[in-house]
GROMACS .gro file of C-alpha atoms in nm:
model
  442
    1UNK     CA    1  -1.118   0.043   0.458
    2UNK     CA    2  -1.064   0.258   0.142
    3UNK     CA    3  -1.293   0.553   0.088
    4UNK     CA    4  -1.432   0.401  -0.230
    5UNK     CA    5  -1.543   0.084  -0.049
    6UNK     CA    6  -1.703   0.286   0.230
    7UNK     CA    7  -1.901   0.482  -0.026
    8UNK     CA    8  -2.030   0.167  -0.191
    9UNK     CA    9  -2.127   0.010   0.143
   10UNK     CA   10  -2.295   0.324   0.273
   11UNK     CA   11  -2.504   0.422  -0.029
   12UNK     CA   12  -2.599   0.094  -0.197
   13UNK     CA   13  -2.963   0.107  -0.089
   14UNK     CA   14  -2.994   0.473   0.015
   15UNK     CA   15  -3.234   0.718  -0.146
   16UNK     CA   16  -3.188   1.028   0.064
   17UNK     CA   17  -2.914   1.165   0.281
   18UNK     CA   18  -2.917   1.423   0.556
   19UNK     CA   19  -2.651   1.689   0.593
   20UNK     CA   20  -2.424   1.514   0.844
   21UNK     CA   21  -2.449   1.173   0.677
   22UNK     CA   22  -2.304   1.325   0.362
   23UNK     CA   23  -1.952   1.285   0.503
   24UNK     CA   24  -1.981   0.951   0.682
   25UNK     CA   25  -1.789   0.779   0.406
   26UNK     CA   26  -1.479   0.987   0.475
   27UNK     CA   27  -1.481   0.959   0.853
   28UNK     CA   28  -1.607   0.622   0.974
   29UNK     CA   29  -1.891   0.682   1.227
   30UNK     CA   30  -1.741   0.409   1.444
   31UNK     CA   31  -1.417   0.605   1.475
   32UNK     CA   32  -1.606   0.921   1.564
   33UNK     CA   33  -1.816   0.743   1.826
   34UNK     CA   34  -1.511   0.583   1.988
   35UNK     CA   35  -1.326   0.915   1.992
   36UNK     CA   36  -1.619   1.098   2.151
   37UNK     CA   37  -1.659   0.833   2.418
   38UNK     CA   38  -1.283   0.820   2.485
   39UNK     CA   39  -1.263   1.196   2.537
   40UNK     CA   40  -1.584   1.209   2.741
   41UNK     CA   41  -1.780   1.445   2.513
   42UNK     CA   42  -2.040   1.200   2.381
   43UNK     CA   43  -2.401   1.302   2.443
   44UNK     CA   44  -2.747   1.172   2.362
   45UNK     CA   45  -2.893   1.518   2.315
   46UNK     CA   46  -2.977   1.596   1.953
   47UNK     CA   47  -2.847   1.939   1.857
   48UNK     CA   48  -2.862   2.132   1.534
   49UNK     CA   49  -2.483   2.115   1.533
   50UNK     CA   50  -2.408   1.758   1.653
   51UNK     CA   51  -2.051   1.660   1.735
   52UNK     CA   52  -2.006   1.502   1.391
   53UNK     CA   53  -2.094   1.832   1.227
   54UNK     CA   54  -1.862   2.026   1.458
   55UNK     CA   55  -1.581   1.786   1.369
   56UNK     CA   56  -1.628   1.869   1.002
   57UNK     CA   57  -1.636   2.240   1.084
   58UNK     CA   58  -1.295   2.206   1.249
   59UNK     CA   59  -1.162   2.021   0.943
   60UNK     CA   60  -1.317   2.285   0.719
   61UNK     CA   61  -1.119   2.555   0.899
   62UNK     CA   62  -0.809   2.421   0.719
   63UNK     CA   63  -0.976   2.320   0.394
   64UNK     CA   64  -1.134   2.666   0.355
   65UNK     CA   65  -0.864   2.887   0.503
   66UNK     CA   66  -1.004   3.210   0.350
   67UNK     CA   67  -1.357   3.159   0.481
   68UNK     CA   68  -1.479   3.296   0.817
   69UNK     CA   69  -1.500   3.026   1.082
   70UNK     CA   70  -1.872   3.082   1.143
   71UNK     CA   71  -1.948   3.048   0.770
   72UNK     CA   72  -1.782   2.710   0.718
   73UNK     CA   73  -2.067   2.504   0.865
   74UNK     CA   74  -2.309   2.676   0.629
   75UNK     CA   75  -2.077   2.626   0.331
   76UNK     CA   76  -2.044   2.254   0.400
   77UNK     CA   77  -2.419   2.230   0.470
   78UNK     CA   78  -2.365   2.002   0.769
   79UNK     CA   79  -2.611   2.147   1.019
   80UNK     CA   80  -2.944   1.980   1.082
   81UNK     CA   81  -3.254   2.141   0.925
   82UNK     CA   82  -3.402   2.439   1.107
   83UNK     CA   83  -3.580   2.768   1.058
   84UNK     CA   84  -3.259   2.942   0.962
   85UNK     CA   85  -3.022   2.775   0.717
   86UNK     CA   86  -2.725   2.977   0.843
   87UNK     CA   87  -2.538   2.885   1.160
   88UNK     CA   88  -2.497   3.161   1.418
   89UNK     CA   89  -2.134   3.247   1.502
   90UNK     CA   90  -2.198   3.205   1.874
   91UNK     CA   91  -2.344   2.858   1.815
   92UNK     CA   92  -2.029   2.742   1.635
   93UNK     CA   93  -1.803   2.887   1.905
   94UNK     CA   94  -1.996   2.704   2.177
   95UNK     CA   95  -1.999   2.385   1.970
   96UNK     CA   96  -1.618   2.394   1.927
   97UNK     CA   97  -1.574   2.438   2.300
   98UNK     CA   98  -1.810   2.147   2.362
   99UNK     CA   99  -1.607   1.924   2.130
  100UNK     CA  100  -1.265   2.018   2.272
  101UNK     CA  101  -0.930   1.915   2.128
  102UNK     CA  102  -0.881   1.562   2.262
  103UNK     CA  103  -1.157   1.410   2.049
  104UNK     CA  104  -1.018   1.561   1.727
  105UNK     CA  105  -0.669   1.432   1.807
  106UNK     CA  106  -0.811   1.089   1.881
  107UNK     CA  107  -0.990   1.078   1.546
  108UNK     CA  108  -0.667   1.175   1.367
  109UNK     CA  109  -0.461   0.899   1.529
  110UNK     CA  110  -0.726   0.629   1.485
  111UNK     CA  111  -0.784   0.715   1.119
  112UNK     CA  112  -0.410   0.734   1.045
  113UNK     CA  113  -0.335   0.396   1.203
  114UNK     CA  114  -0.628   0.227   1.028
  115UNK     CA  115  -0.528   0.371   0.690
  116UNK     CA  116  -0.170   0.254   0.732
  117UNK     CA  117  -0.268  -0.096   0.840
  118UNK     CA  118  -0.509  -0.142   0.549
  119UNK     CA  119  -0.304   0.036   0.283
  120UNK     CA  120  -0.038  -0.106   0.052
  121UNK     CA  121   0.256   0.134   0.052
  122UNK     CA  122   0.585   0.118  -0.134
  123UNK     CA  123   0.861  -0.061   0.053
  124UNK     CA  124   1.239  -0.054   0.057
  125UNK     CA  125   1.410  -0.389   0.122
  126UNK     CA  126   1.089  -0.511   0.285
  127UNK     CA  127   1.058  -0.205   0.511
  128UNK     CA  128   0.816   0.086   0.510
  129UNK     CA  129   1.003   0.414   0.483
  130UNK     CA  130   0.913   0.669   0.749
  131UNK     CA  131   1.052   1.010   0.840
  132UNK     CA  132   1.049   1.219   1.156
  133UNK     CA  133   1.098   1.593   1.173
  134UNK     CA  134   0.971   1.901   1.352
  135UNK     CA  135   0.795   2.220   1.249
  136UNK     CA  136   0.676   2.536   1.422
  137UNK     CA  137   0.334   2.700   1.408
  138UNK     CA  138   0.241   3.050   1.521
  139UNK     CA  139  -0.061   3.126   1.739
  140UNK     CA  140  -0.259   3.444   1.793
  141UNK     CA  141  -0.093   3.707   2.013
  142UNK     CA  142  -0.306   3.661   2.325
  143UNK     CA  143  -0.207   3.640   2.689
  144UNK     CA  144  -0.346   3.286   2.726
  145UNK     CA  145  -0.143   3.164   2.428
  146UNK     CA  146   0.172   3.333   2.559
  147UNK     CA  147   0.134   3.160   2.894
  148UNK     CA  148   0.052   2.820   2.741
  149UNK     CA  149   0.297   2.803   2.450
  150UNK     CA  150   0.566   3.066   2.511
  151UNK     CA  151   0.762   3.264   2.254
  152UNK     CA  152   1.101   3.415   2.184
  153UNK     CA  153   1.214   3.673   2.436
  154UNK     CA  154   1.463   3.957   2.451
  155UNK     CA  155   1.570   4.213   2.710
  156UNK     CA  156   1.234   4.387   2.682
  157UNK     CA  157   1.022   4.073   2.728
  158UNK     CA  158   0.821   3.876   2.470
  159UNK     CA  159   0.955   3.945   2.122
  160UNK     CA  160   0.730   3.738   1.894
  161UNK     CA  161   0.403   3.555   1.855
  162UNK     CA  162   0.338   3.244   2.068
  163UNK     CA  163   0.476   2.934   1.899
  164UNK     CA  164   0.379   2.567   1.904
  165UNK     CA  165   0.640   2.301   1.831
  166UNK     CA  166   0.522   1.995   1.641
  167UNK     CA  167   0.698   1.666   1.562
  168UNK     CA  168   0.544   1.426   1.309
  169UNK     CA  169   0.591   1.074   1.177
  170UNK     CA  170   0.525   1.045   0.802
  171UNK     CA  171   0.517   0.760   0.549
  172UNK     CA  172   0.741   0.896   0.273
  173UNK     CA  173   0.596   0.727  -0.039
  174UNK     CA  174   0.246   0.867   0.019
  175UNK     CA  175   0.312   1.160   0.256
  176UNK     CA  176   0.051   1.016   0.494
  177UNK     CA  177   0.096   1.128   0.853
  178UNK     CA  178   0.096   0.832   1.093
  179UNK     CA  179   0.127   1.030   1.415
  180UNK     CA  180   0.200   1.377   1.544
  181UNK     CA  181   0.277   1.537   1.879
  182UNK     CA  182   0.293   1.906   1.965
  183UNK     CA  183   0.351   2.113   2.275
  184UNK     CA  184   0.480   2.452   2.385
  185UNK     CA  185   0.788   2.607   2.233
  186UNK     CA  186   1.010   2.514   2.530
  187UNK     CA  187   0.952   2.140   2.474
  188UNK     CA  188   1.223   2.008   2.244
  189UNK     CA  189   1.184   1.791   1.936
  190UNK     CA  190   1.367   1.502   2.104
  191UNK     CA  191   1.098   1.488   2.374
  192UNK     CA  192   0.820   1.502   2.116
  193UNK     CA  193   0.990   1.233   1.904
  194UNK     CA  194   0.999   1.005   2.207
  195UNK     CA  195   0.620   1.042   2.237
  196UNK     CA  196   0.589   0.904   1.881
  197UNK     CA  197   0.733   0.567   1.982
  198UNK     CA  198   0.392   0.411   2.041
  199UNK     CA  199   0.297   0.476   1.676
  200UNK     CA  200   0.605   0.321   1.512
  201UNK     CA  201   0.497   0.017   1.303
  202UNK     CA  202   0.692  -0.306   1.266
  203UNK     CA  203   0.914  -0.363   0.961
  204UNK     CA  204   0.994   0.002   0.912
  205UNK     CA  205   1.295   0.229   0.862
  206UNK     CA  206   1.267   0.577   1.014
  207UNK     CA  207   1.485   0.855   0.873
  208UNK     CA  208   1.593   1.124   1.119
  209UNK     CA  209   1.770   1.456   1.090
  210UNK     CA  210   2.118   1.466   1.244
  211UNK     CA  211   1.981   1.675   1.531
  212UNK     CA  212   1.801   1.366   1.664
  213UNK     CA  213   2.122   1.188   1.759
  214UNK     CA  214   2.054   1.038   2.101
  215UNK     CA  215   2.158   0.683   2.178
  216UNK     CA  216   1.876   0.654   2.428
  217UNK     CA  217   1.610   0.754   2.176
  218UNK     CA  218   1.763   0.546   1.894
  219UNK     CA  219   1.792   0.239   2.118
  220UNK     CA  220   1.426   0.270   2.223
  221UNK     CA  221   1.329   0.311   1.857
  222UNK     CA  222   1.513  -0.008   1.763
  223UNK     CA  223   1.361  -0.202   2.053
  224UNK     CA  224   1.008  -0.074   1.989
  225UNK     CA  225   0.901  -0.368   1.772
  226UNK     CA  226   1.003  -0.611   1.505
  227UNK     CA  227   1.258  -0.467   1.260
  228UNK     CA  228   1.201  -0.104   1.361
  229UNK     CA  229   1.522   0.044   1.217
  230UNK     CA  230   1.654   0.400   1.215
  231UNK     CA  231   1.897   0.606   1.008
  232UNK     CA  232   2.046   0.955   1.039
  233UNK     CA  233   2.357   1.146   0.925
  234UNK     CA  234   2.669   1.079   1.134
  235UNK     CA  235   2.816   1.366   1.331
  236UNK     CA  236   3.163   1.489   1.239
  237UNK     CA  237   3.289   1.431   1.593
  238UNK     CA  238   3.135   1.083   1.624
  239UNK     CA  239   3.340   0.862   1.858
  240UNK     CA  240   3.328   0.491   1.775
  241UNK     CA  241   3.520   0.165   1.758
  242UNK     CA  242   3.519  -0.049   1.445
  243UNK     CA  243   3.392  -0.400   1.513
  244UNK     CA  244   3.390  -0.535   1.158
  245UNK     CA  245   3.508  -0.364   0.838
  246UNK     CA  246   3.273  -0.456   0.554
  247UNK     CA  247   3.449  -0.260   0.279
  248UNK     CA  248   3.638   0.066   0.242
  249UNK     CA  249   3.319   0.270   0.291
  250UNK     CA  250   3.113   0.045   0.517
  251UNK     CA  251   3.167  -0.087   0.868
  252UNK     CA  252   2.986  -0.221   1.173
  253UNK     CA  253   3.086  -0.005   1.470
  254UNK     CA  254   3.046   0.011   1.848
  255UNK     CA  255   2.907   0.327   2.012
  256UNK     CA  256   2.962   0.390   2.383
  257UNK     CA  257   2.682   0.552   2.583
  258UNK     CA  258   2.754   0.803   2.859
  259UNK     CA  259   2.655   0.766   3.227
  260UNK     CA  260   2.429   1.069   3.189
  261UNK     CA  261   2.243   0.904   2.901
  262UNK     CA  262   2.205   0.576   3.093
  263UNK     CA  263   2.066   0.770   3.388
  264UNK     CA  264   1.806   0.933   3.165
  265UNK     CA  265   1.721   0.608   2.978
  266UNK     CA  266   1.709   0.315   3.219
  267UNK     CA  267   1.715   0.050   2.946
  268UNK     CA  268   2.014   0.198   2.759
  269UNK     CA  269   2.314  -0.044   2.754
  270UNK     CA  270   2.675   0.069   2.778
  271UNK     CA  271   2.748  -0.011   2.412
  272UNK     CA  272   2.530  -0.011   2.099
  273UNK     CA  273   2.609  -0.177   1.770
  274UNK     CA  274   2.545   0.030   1.456
  275UNK     CA  275   2.647   0.060   1.094
  276UNK     CA  276   2.851   0.350   0.954
  277UNK     CA  277   2.825   0.396   0.578
  278UNK     CA  278   3.006   0.663   0.376
  279UNK     CA  279   2.967   0.767   0.014
  280UNK     CA  280   3.068   1.049  -0.219
  281UNK     CA  281   2.836   1.283  -0.406
  282UNK     CA  282   2.952   1.575  -0.621
  283UNK     CA  283   3.300   1.549  -0.473
  284UNK     CA  284   3.178   1.559  -0.110
  285UNK     CA  285   3.189   1.274   0.139
  286UNK     CA  286   2.877   1.193   0.340
  287UNK     CA  287   2.829   0.945   0.624
  288UNK     CA  288   2.506   0.789   0.752
  289UNK     CA  289   2.457   0.597   1.073
  290UNK     CA  290   2.194   0.322   1.091
  291UNK     CA  291   2.081   0.017   1.285
  292UNK     CA  292   2.079  -0.206   0.975
  293UNK     CA  293   2.383  -0.424   1.046
  294UNK     CA  294   2.259  -0.713   0.828
  295UNK     CA  295   2.456  -0.645   0.508
  296UNK     CA  296   2.294  -0.928   0.313
  297UNK     CA  297   1.942  -0.792   0.362
  298UNK     CA  298   2.047  -0.428   0.332
  299UNK     CA  299   2.322  -0.400   0.066
  300UNK     CA  300   2.558  -0.105   0.053
  301UNK     CA  301   2.424   0.034  -0.278
  302UNK     CA  302   2.069   0.046  -0.140
  303UNK     CA  303   2.170   0.202   0.191
  304UNK     CA  304   2.353   0.498   0.033
  305UNK     CA  305   2.049   0.592  -0.176
  306UNK     CA  306   1.766   0.566   0.075
  307UNK     CA  307   1.839   0.868   0.297
  308UNK     CA  308   1.731   1.113   0.025
  309UNK     CA  309   1.372   1.011   0.105
  310UNK     CA  310   1.389   1.201   0.435
  311UNK     CA  311   1.321   1.526   0.250
  312UNK     CA  312   0.970   1.406   0.167
  313UNK     CA  313   0.852   1.511   0.512
  314UNK     CA  314   0.974   1.864   0.442
  315UNK     CA  315   0.754   1.862   0.131
  316UNK     CA  316   0.463   1.747   0.347
  317UNK     CA  317   0.511   2.038   0.587
  318UNK     CA  318   0.518   2.276   0.292
  319UNK     CA  319   0.193   2.127   0.162
  320UNK     CA  320   0.027   2.192   0.498
  321UNK     CA  321   0.158   2.545   0.547
  322UNK     CA  322   0.153   2.677   0.192
  323UNK     CA  323  -0.120   2.452   0.051
  324UNK     CA  324  -0.388   2.410   0.314
  325UNK     CA  325  -0.308   2.727   0.510
  326UNK     CA  326  -0.212   2.926   0.197
  327UNK     CA  327   0.108   3.060   0.357
  328UNK     CA  328  -0.085   3.226   0.641
  329UNK     CA  329   0.156   3.189   0.929
  330UNK     CA  330  -0.079   3.252   1.220
  331UNK     CA  331  -0.350   3.011   1.333
  332UNK     CA  332  -0.701   3.145   1.383
  333UNK     CA  333  -0.783   3.039   1.738
  334UNK     CA  334  -0.720   3.262   2.039
  335UNK     CA  335  -0.747   3.011   2.324
  336UNK     CA  336  -0.493   2.730   2.382
  337UNK     CA  337  -0.750   2.449   2.370
  338UNK     CA  338  -0.891   2.580   2.044
  339UNK     CA  339  -0.537   2.620   1.904
  340UNK     CA  340  -0.473   2.252   1.967
  341UNK     CA  341  -0.810   2.165   1.818
  342UNK     CA  342  -0.731   2.366   1.507
  343UNK     CA  343  -0.394   2.193   1.466
  344UNK     CA  344  -0.553   1.847   1.494
  345UNK     CA  345  -0.808   1.961   1.236
  346UNK     CA  346  -0.525   2.068   1.005
  347UNK     CA  347  -0.357   1.727   1.031
  348UNK     CA  348  -0.691   1.553   0.979
  349UNK     CA  349  -0.773   1.764   0.671
  350UNK     CA  350  -0.428   1.693   0.527
  351UNK     CA  351  -0.467   1.317   0.573
  352UNK     CA  352  -0.817   1.315   0.420
  353UNK     CA  353  -0.681   1.473   0.103
  354UNK     CA  354  -0.398   1.220   0.105
  355UNK     CA  355  -0.645   0.934   0.148
  356UNK     CA  356  -0.831   1.046  -0.164
  357UNK     CA  357  -0.500   1.061  -0.353
  358UNK     CA  358  -0.418   0.708  -0.235
  359UNK     CA  359  -0.753   0.585  -0.365
  360UNK     CA  360  -0.693   0.760  -0.698
  361UNK     CA  361  -0.369   0.568  -0.774
  362UNK     CA  362  -0.474   0.242  -0.610
  363UNK     CA  363  -0.513   0.063  -0.943
  364UNK     CA  364  -0.230   0.248  -1.121
  365UNK     CA  365   0.090   0.106  -0.967
  366UNK     CA  366   0.308   0.306  -1.206
  367UNK     CA  367   0.203   0.632  -1.036
  368UNK     CA  368   0.297   0.704  -0.675
  369UNK     CA  369   0.050   0.910  -0.469
  370UNK     CA  370   0.325   1.162  -0.399
  371UNK     CA  371   0.352   1.230  -0.774
  372UNK     CA  372   0.007   1.388  -0.782
  373UNK     CA  373  -0.013   1.763  -0.730
  374UNK     CA  374  -0.128   1.817  -0.374
  375UNK     CA  375  -0.253   2.172  -0.429
  376UNK     CA  376  -0.464   2.076  -0.730
  377UNK     CA  377  -0.596   1.759  -0.561
  378UNK     CA  378  -0.684   1.963  -0.254
  379UNK     CA  379  -0.894   2.202  -0.464
  380UNK     CA  380  -1.079   1.913  -0.627
  381UNK     CA  381  -1.154   1.757  -0.287
  382UNK     CA  382  -1.280   2.093  -0.157
  383UNK     CA  383  -1.505   2.127  -0.461
  384UNK     CA  384  -1.637   1.775  -0.403
  385UNK     CA  385  -1.726   1.856  -0.042
  386UNK     CA  386  -1.927   2.169  -0.121
  387UNK     CA  387  -2.081   2.080  -0.458
  388UNK     CA  388  -2.199   1.718  -0.434
  389UNK     CA  389  -2.573   1.717  -0.389
  390UNK     CA  390  -2.723   1.552  -0.081
  391UNK     CA  391  -3.056   1.480  -0.249
  392UNK     CA  392  -2.941   1.182  -0.454
  393UNK     CA  393  -2.733   0.963  -0.224
  394UNK     CA  394  -2.736   0.668  -0.463
  395UNK     CA  395  -2.526   0.871  -0.710
  396UNK     CA  396  -2.261   0.975  -0.458
  397UNK     CA  397  -2.029   0.682  -0.545
  398UNK     CA  398  -2.042   0.797  -0.908
  399UNK     CA  399  -1.942   1.148  -0.802
  400UNK     CA  400  -1.656   1.007  -0.598
  401UNK     CA  401  -1.536   0.790  -0.888
  402UNK     CA  402  -1.537   1.101  -1.106
  403UNK     CA  403  -1.329   1.276  -0.838
  404UNK     CA  404  -1.073   0.995  -0.849
  405UNK     CA  405  -1.054   1.012  -1.228
  406UNK     CA  406  -0.990   1.384  -1.200
  407UNK     CA  407  -0.716   1.333  -0.941
  408UNK     CA  408  -0.540   1.079  -1.164
  409UNK     CA  409  -0.506   1.346  -1.429
  410UNK     CA  410  -0.314   1.575  -1.192
  411UNK     CA  411   0.017   1.389  -1.214
  412UNK     CA  412   0.328   1.603  -1.183
  413UNK     CA  413   0.607   1.597  -1.446
  414UNK     CA  414   0.895   1.358  -1.384
  415UNK     CA  415   1.167   1.486  -1.155
  416UNK     CA  416   1.478   1.622  -1.320
  417UNK     CA  417   1.775   1.426  -1.179
  418UNK     CA  418   2.022   1.709  -1.248
  419UNK     CA  419   1.814   1.981  -1.081
  420UNK     CA  420   1.940   2.113  -0.747
  421UNK     CA  421   1.808   2.362  -0.495
  422UNK     CA  422   2.106   2.499  -0.299
  423UNK     CA  423   2.026   2.652   0.035
  424UNK     CA  424   2.073   3.028   0.047
  425UNK     CA  425   1.990   3.298   0.297
  426UNK     CA  426   1.735   3.530   0.139
  427UNK     CA  427   1.671   3.886   0.245
  428UNK     CA  428   1.347   3.978   0.415
  429UNK     CA  429   1.082   4.129   0.185
  430UNK     CA  430   1.053   4.507   0.215
  431UNK     CA  431   0.724   4.689   0.230
  432UNK     CA  432   0.864   5.005   0.070
  433UNK     CA  433   1.102   5.044  -0.227
  434UNK     CA  434   1.469   5.089  -0.156
  435UNK     CA  435   1.565   5.452  -0.107
  436UNK     CA  436   1.777   5.590  -0.389
  437UNK     CA  437   2.091   5.789  -0.314
  438UNK     CA  438   2.157   6.138  -0.447
  439UNK     CA  439   2.362   6.022  -0.748
  440UNK     CA  440   2.071   5.814  -0.877
  441UNK     CA  441   1.823   6.100  -0.860
  442UNK     CA  442   2.010   6.311  -1.123
   0.00000   0.00000   0.00000
């Protein structure tokens, strides 16, 4: 259900609102209750920091990256009334440990799936466009994190901060995250991508990077549901047999799987049918491999243009790292369970901002949600969370409608079709100015 509808349903006949109830319109209480029961942390004891409030504190850790962790609950005003309005740091630490990481991850997945099922997203040839890619996060330099997540090593031992590898599934037109999996650094992206299979919706096309070429994974992706297609760049050394030549730049081909791959994937057949499409851009020839062998439903001209949408997930990762986390590379938490909890809170905070942006352009079909400035929308949502009064609940829908009007004004300029961003290797920033030689001193 859209956020706007939840607000109307929640506050139609309300006169007053307590601190925790202030945010019930953004996270459905039913989702929270199911997640708490699923993870085994639900309790009947009434605390000053109930689990709902702790959940918002975890989300606030990403929304308010510059604020101390123990001050976020006070800033959001989500604790129950007591003698002291401020929340003690030790109380928040204990509350986070009581909540754990599984419940936060469960809330993220349930909210993402519900939003996707109830939302109306842009489609390509009747398919929802998705993208899969990986990203790394850095944890605090503690012994527990080193043991749990691992890091780069050299001859002298550990050579860097502990790192967490994440692989996400994103809807490209809105940048909404549908699912995410993360694990230690030694777990590869292919393994994490395989864990995303349960979240792949029907009637979808998933765009992969060329590093995800695995006939076992691609076959499972295609067999996951109804019309669950895939596409990725073709390797230069790709071995294939042409089954049917469609035109000079398009063909249906046969790919042979290896015995090693069939041993790893029990359901992998000896041969797989795929489509190899080539095109030229700026004098260079590119080839994409896909499962869309139906040329009538997926014409050549449409196929050669769609793969550019894969880069939208890179933009989403930039929005999380440079927008929400303000380019701070290291996560706050020092224990592995709290690191995972903080990452789930980051993904949840990102999707909540995206949900507000979806609501903002719901009745303006000419504007895509990805064309709104994420950084500016994020600031407006943060302001809404900390400034909306809790004394007049009946006016909260009006405040939210004003927020949506503000978000609609934050549309980005149209993209320049002739603008390119070539990849270059940049030098590392230097803390001190470059030393001048003797000839420059005279």
